[in-house]
Amino acid sequence: MLRMRFMPCDFHPILLVLGNAADLARFADLLAGFARTGDAIDLERSGVFSEDTTVRLVEETTPPGLWRDGTSGRRLIWRLTRDQATEFAREVSKIADGHTLAGSATLECEVLNEIRIKVSLGEFEDEFLLGNAC
């Protein structure tokens, strides 16, 4: 199951995205599809499970990156160009290609104070982020 959760922190907040190789391949396809069309995507409505986080991916550049949307602490807006989405799809595909049993990528636009996205394969137990992990 592809899953995500926003993990706020005073210094380095992140959005953690976890899944197996097939899940991450679907996530890469989602990013590639956005790169082709530029149509806005709600990640949780597109197969990325979360109990408390929503992320809307939109084609915007001011400012690029992942940000709180201002209405709620766990509602995020991810602003990317199509070129950035293409590059991120490639990064996620490298993890999902099956050449390693574990790995991760950090997706960021290198803008001051943006929320970084860590996409991970095999670095956490299956129950992590499902709400019943200790």
Coordinates of N, CA and C in Angstrom, one line a residue:
M1 N 0.8 -1.2 0.0 CA 0.0 0.0 0.0 C 0.9 1.2 0.0
L2 N 0.6 2.1 -0.9 CA 1.3 3.4 -1.0 C 0.7 4.3 0.1
R3 N 1.5 4.9 0.9 CA 1.0 5.7 2.0 C 1.9 6.9 2.3
M4 N 1.3 7.9 2.9 CA 2.1 9.2 3.1 C 1.6 9.7 4.5
R5 N 2.5 10.6 5.0 CA 2.1 11.3 6.2 C 3.0 12.5 6.3
F6 N 2.4 13.7 6.7 CA 3.2 14.9 6.9 C 3.7 14.8 8.3
M7 N 5.0 15.0 8.5 CA 5.7 14.9 9.8 C 6.2 16.3 10.1
P8 N 5.4 17.1 10.8 CA 5.9 18.5 11.1 C 7.0 18.5 12.1
C9 N 7.9 19.4 12.0 CA 9.0 19.6 12.9 C 9.4 21.0 12.8
D10 N 10.0 21.6 13.8 CA 10.4 23.0 13.8 C 11.5 23.2 12.8
F11 N 12.4 22.2 12.6 CA 13.6 22.5 11.8 C 13.5 21.8 10.4
H12 N 13.0 20.6 10.3 CA 13.0 19.9 9.0 C 11.8 19.1 8.8
P13 N 10.6 19.8 8.6 CA 9.4 19.0 8.3 C 9.5 18.2 7.0
I14 N 8.9 17.0 7.0 CA 9.0 16.2 5.8 C 7.6 15.6 5.5
L15 N 7.4 15.3 4.3 CA 6.3 14.4 3.9 C 6.9 13.1 3.6
L16 N 6.5 12.0 4.3 CA 7.1 10.7 4.1 C 6.2 9.9 3.3
V17 N 6.7 9.3 2.2 CA 5.9 8.5 1.3 C 6.6 7.1 1.3
L18 N 5.8 6.1 1.6 CA 6.3 4.7 1.7 C 5.5 3.8 0.8
G19 N 6.2 2.8 0.3 CA 5.6 1.7 -0.4 C 6.6 0.7 -0.9
N20 N 6.0 -0.4 -1.5 CA 6.9 -1.4 -2.1 C 7.2 -0.9 -3.5
A21 N 8.0 -1.7 -4.2 CA 8.4 -1.3 -5.6 C 7.3 -1.0 -6.5
A22 N 6.2 -1.9 -6.5 CA 5.1 -1.7 -7.4 C 4.4 -0.4 -7.0
D23 N 4.2 -0.1 -5.7 CA 3.6 1.1 -5.2 C 4.3 2.3 -5.7
L24 N 5.7 2.3 -5.6 CA 6.5 3.5 -6.0 C 6.5 3.6 -7.5
A25 N 6.4 2.5 -8.2 CA 6.2 2.6 -9.7 C 5.0 3.4 -10.1
R26 N 3.9 3.1 -9.3 CA 2.6 3.8 -9.6 C 2.7 5.3 -9.2
F27 N 3.5 5.6 -8.1 CA 3.7 7.0 -7.8 C 4.5 7.7 -8.8
A28 N 5.5 7.0 -9.4 CA 6.3 7.6 -10.5 C 5.4 7.8 -11.7
D29 N 4.5 6.9 -12.0 CA 3.5 7.1 -13.1 C 2.6 8.2 -12.9
L30 N 2.2 8.4 -11.6 CA 1.3 9.5 -11.3 C 2.0 10.9 -11.5
L31 N 3.3 11.0 -11.1 CA 4.1 12.2 -11.4 C 4.3 12.4 -12.9
A32 N 4.6 11.3 -13.6 CA 4.8 11.4 -15.1 C 3.5 11.8 -15.8
G33 N 2.4 11.3 -15.3 CA 1.1 11.7 -15.9 C 0.8 13.2 -15.7
F34 N 1.1 13.7 -14.5 CA 1.0 15.1 -14.2 C 2.0 15.9 -15.1
A35 N 3.2 15.4 -15.3 CA 4.1 16.1 -16.2 C 3.6 16.2 -17.6
R36 N 2.8 15.2 -18.1 CA 2.3 15.2 -19.4 C 1.1 16.2 -19.6
T37 N 0.2 16.3 -18.6 CA -1.0 17.0 -18.7 C -1.0 18.4 -17.9
G38 N -0.3 18.4 -16.8 CA -0.4 19.6 -15.9 C -1.7 19.7 -15.1
D39 N -2.6 18.7 -15.2 CA -3.8 18.7 -14.5 C -3.6 18.5 -13.0
A40 N -4.2 19.2 -12.2 CA -4.1 19.1 -10.7 C -4.5 17.7 -10.3
I41 N -3.8 17.2 -9.2 CA -4.0 15.9 -8.7 C -4.1 15.9 -7.2
D42 N -5.1 15.3 -6.6 CA -5.2 15.1 -5.2 C -4.6 13.8 -4.9
L43 N -3.4 13.7 -4.3 CA -2.7 12.4 -4.1 C -3.5 11.4 -3.4
E44 N -4.2 11.8 -2.3 CA -5.0 10.8 -1.6 C -6.2 10.2 -2.4
R45 N -6.6 10.9 -3.4 CA -7.7 10.5 -4.2 C -7.1 9.7 -5.4
S46 N -5.8 9.7 -5.5 CA -5.1 9.0 -6.6 C -4.4 7.8 -6.1
G47 N -4.7 7.2 -5.0 CA -4.1 6.0 -4.5 C -3.0 6.1 -3.5
V48 N -2.8 7.3 -2.9 CA -1.8 7.5 -1.9 C -2.5 7.6 -0.6
F49 N -2.5 6.6 0.2 CA -3.3 6.5 1.4 C -2.7 7.4 2.5
S50 N -3.6 8.1 3.3 CA -3.1 8.8 4.4 C -4.3 9.0 5.4
E51 N -4.1 8.8 6.7 CA -5.1 9.0 7.6 C -5.4 10.5 8.0
D52 N -4.4 11.3 7.7 CA -4.5 12.7 8.2 C -3.8 13.8 7.3
T53 N -3.3 13.4 6.2 CA -2.6 14.4 5.3 C -3.3 14.4 3.9
T54 N -3.5 15.6 3.4 CA -3.9 15.8 2.0 C -2.9 16.6 1.3
V55 N -2.6 16.2 0.0 CA -1.7 16.9 -0.8 C -2.3 17.1 -2.2
R56 N -2.3 18.3 -2.6 CA -2.8 18.7 -3.9 C -1.6 19.1 -4.8
L57 N -1.4 18.4 -5.9 CA -0.3 18.7 -6.8 C -0.8 19.6 -7.9
V58 N -0.2 20.7 -8.1 CA -0.6 21.7 -9.1 C 0.6 22.2 -9.9
E59 N 0.2 22.7 -11.1 CA 1.3 23.3 -12.0 C 1.4 24.8 -11.6
E60 N 2.3 25.1 -10.8 CA 2.6 26.5 -10.4 C 4.1 26.6 -10.1
T61 N 4.6 27.8 -10.1 CA 6.0 27.9 -9.8 C 6.3 28.9 -8.7
T62 N 5.3 29.6 -8.2 CA 5.5 30.6 -7.2 C 4.9 30.2 -5.8
P63 N 5.6 29.9 -4.9 CA 7.0 29.4 -4.9 C 6.9 27.9 -5.3
P64 N 7.9 27.3 -5.9 CA 7.8 25.9 -6.2 C 8.1 25.1 -4.9
G65 N 7.7 23.8 -4.9 CA 7.9 23.0 -3.8 C 6.6 22.6 -3.1
L66 N 6.8 22.0 -1.9 CA 5.7 21.5 -1.1 C 5.5 22.5 0.1
W67 N 4.3 23.0 0.3 CA 4.0 24.0 1.3 C 2.7 23.7 2.0
R68 N 2.5 24.1 3.2 CA 1.2 24.1 3.9 C 0.3 25.0 3.1
D69 N -1.0 24.6 3.0 CA -1.9 25.5 2.2 C -2.5 26.6 3.0
G70 N -2.2 26.7 4.3 CA -2.7 27.8 5.1 C -4.0 27.6 5.8
T71 N -4.8 26.6 5.3 CA -6.1 26.3 5.9 C -6.0 25.3 7.1
S72 N -5.0 24.4 7.0 CA -4.9 23.4 8.0 C -3.5 22.9 8.0
G73 N -3.0 22.5 9.2 CA -1.7 22.0 9.4 C -1.3 20.8 8.5
R74 N -2.2 20.0 8.1 CA -1.9 18.8 7.4 C -2.5 18.8 5.9
R75 N -2.9 20.0 5.5 CA -3.3 20.1 4.1 C -2.1 20.8 3.4
L76 N -1.6 20.2 2.4 CA -0.4 20.7 1.7 C -0.7 20.9 0.2
I77 N 0.1 21.8 -0.3 CA 0.0 22.1 -1.8 C 1.4 21.9 -2.3
W78 N 1.5 21.1 -3.4 CA 2.8 20.8 -4.0 C 2.8 21.4 -5.4
R79 N 3.6 22.5 -5.5 CA 3.7 23.3 -6.7 C 4.9 22.8 -7.5
L80 N 4.6 22.3 -8.7 CA 5.7 21.9 -9.6 C 5.5 22.3 -11.0
T81 N 6.6 22.5 -11.8 CA 6.5 22.6 -13.2 C 6.4 21.2 -13.8
R82 N 6.1 21.1 -15.0 CA 6.1 19.8 -15.6 C 7.5 19.2 -15.7
D83 N 8.5 20.0 -15.9 CA 9.8 19.5 -16.0 C 10.3 19.0 -14.6
Q84 N 9.9 19.7 -13.5 CA 10.2 19.2 -12.2 C 9.5 17.8 -11.9
A85 N 8.3 17.7 -12.3 CA 7.5 16.5 -12.1 C 8.2 15.3 -12.9
T86 N 8.7 15.6 -14.1 CA 9.4 14.6 -14.9 C 10.6 14.1 -14.2
E87 N 11.4 15.1 -13.7 CA 12.6 14.7 -12.9 C 12.3 13.9 -11.7
F88 N 11.3 14.3 -10.9 CA 10.9 13.6 -9.7 C 10.4 12.2 -10.1
A89 N 9.6 12.0 -11.2 CA 9.2 10.7 -11.6 C 10.4 9.8 -11.9
R90 N 11.4 10.3 -12.5 CA 12.7 9.6 -12.8 C 13.3 9.1 -11.5
E91 N 13.4 10.0 -10.5 CA 14.0 9.7 -9.2 C 13.3 8.6 -8.5
V92 N 11.9 8.7 -8.5 CA 11.1 7.6 -7.9 C 11.3 6.3 -8.6
S93 N 11.3 6.4 -10.0 CA 11.4 5.2 -10.8 C 12.8 4.4 -10.5
K94 N 13.8 5.2 -10.2 CA 15.1 4.6 -9.9 C 15.0 3.7 -8.6
I95 N 14.2 4.2 -7.7 CA 14.0 3.4 -6.4 C 13.1 2.1 -6.7
A96 N 12.1 2.3 -7.6 CA 11.1 1.3 -7.8 C 11.6 0.2 -8.8
D97 N 12.7 0.5 -9.5 CA 13.1 -0.4 -10.6 C 13.6 -1.8 -10.2
G98 N 13.7 -2.1 -8.9 CA 14.0 -3.4 -8.4 C 15.4 -3.7 -8.3
H99 N 16.3 -2.8 -8.5 CA 17.7 -3.1 -8.4 C 18.2 -3.2 -6.9
T100 N 17.5 -2.6 -6.0 CA 17.8 -2.6 -4.6 C 16.7 -3.0 -3.7
L101 N 16.9 -3.6 -2.6 CA 15.9 -4.0 -1.6 C 15.4 -2.8 -0.8
A102 N 16.2 -1.8 -0.7 CA 15.8 -0.6 0.1 C 16.5 0.6 -0.5
G103 N 15.9 1.8 -0.3 CA 16.5 3.0 -0.7 C 15.5 4.1 -0.6
S104 N 15.9 5.3 -0.8 CA 15.1 6.5 -0.7 C 15.6 7.6 -1.7
A105 N 14.7 8.5 -1.9 CA 15.0 9.7 -2.6 C 14.3 10.9 -1.9
T106 N 15.0 12.0 -1.9 CA 14.4 13.3 -1.4 C 14.0 14.1 -2.6
L107 N 12.7 14.5 -2.6 CA 12.2 15.3 -3.7 C 12.1 16.7 -3.2
E108 N 12.8 17.6 -3.7 CA 12.8 19.0 -3.3 C 13.2 19.9 -4.4
C109 N 12.7 21.2 -4.4 CA 12.9 22.2 -5.4 C 14.1 23.1 -5.0
E110 N 14.6 22.9 -3.8 CA 15.7 23.7 -3.3 C 15.4 25.1 -3.0
V111 N 14.2 25.3 -2.5 CA 13.7 26.6 -2.1 C 13.7 26.7 -0.6
L112 N 14.2 27.8 0.0 CA 14.3 28.0 1.4 C 12.9 27.7 2.1
N113 N 12.9 26.9 3.1 CA 11.8 26.6 4.0 C 10.7 25.7 3.3
E114 N 11.0 25.1 2.1 CA 10.0 24.2 1.6 C 10.0 22.9 2.4
I115 N 8.9 22.2 2.3 CA 8.8 20.9 3.0 C 9.4 19.9 2.0
R116 N 10.3 19.1 2.5 CA 10.9 18.1 1.6 C 10.1 16.8 1.6
I117 N 10.1 16.0 0.5 CA 9.4 14.8 0.4 C 10.4 13.7 0.4
K118 N 10.3 12.7 1.3 CA 11.2 11.6 1.3 C 10.3 10.4 0.9
V119 N 10.8 9.8 -0.2 CA 10.1 8.6 -0.8 C 11.0 7.4 -0.5
S120 N 10.4 6.4 0.2 CA 11.2 5.3 0.7 C 10.7 4.0 0.4
L121 N 11.6 3.1 0.1 CA 11.3 1.6 -0.2 C 12.1 0.8 0.8
G122 N 11.5 0.0 1.6 CA 12.1 -1.0 2.4 C 12.9 -0.5 3.6
E123 N 12.7 0.8 3.9 CA 13.5 1.3 5.1 C 12.6 1.4 6.4
F124 N 11.3 1.1 6.2 CA 10.4 1.1 7.4 C 9.6 -0.2 7.3
E125 N 9.1 -0.6 8.5 CA 8.2 -1.8 8.6 C 6.9 -1.5 7.9
D126 N 6.2 -2.5 7.4 CA 5.0 -2.3 6.7 C 3.9 -1.6 7.5
E127 N 3.9 -1.7 8.8 CA 2.8 -1.0 9.6 C 3.1 0.5 9.8
F128 N 4.3 1.0 9.5 CA 4.6 2.4 9.7 C 3.7 3.3 8.9
L129 N 3.1 4.3 9.5 CA 2.2 5.3 9.0 C 0.8 4.8 8.8
L130 N 0.5 3.6 9.3 CA -0.9 3.1 9.2 C -1.8 3.4 10.4
G131 N -1.2 4.1 11.4 CA -2.0 4.5 12.5 C -2.0 3.5 13.7
N132 N -1.6 2.2 13.5 CA -1.5 1.3 14.5 C -0.1 0.9 14.9
A133 N 0.9 1.6 14.4 CA 2.3 1.4 14.8 C 2.5 2.0 16.1
C134 N 3.4 1.4 16.9 CA 3.8 2.0 18.2 C 4.8 3.1 18.0

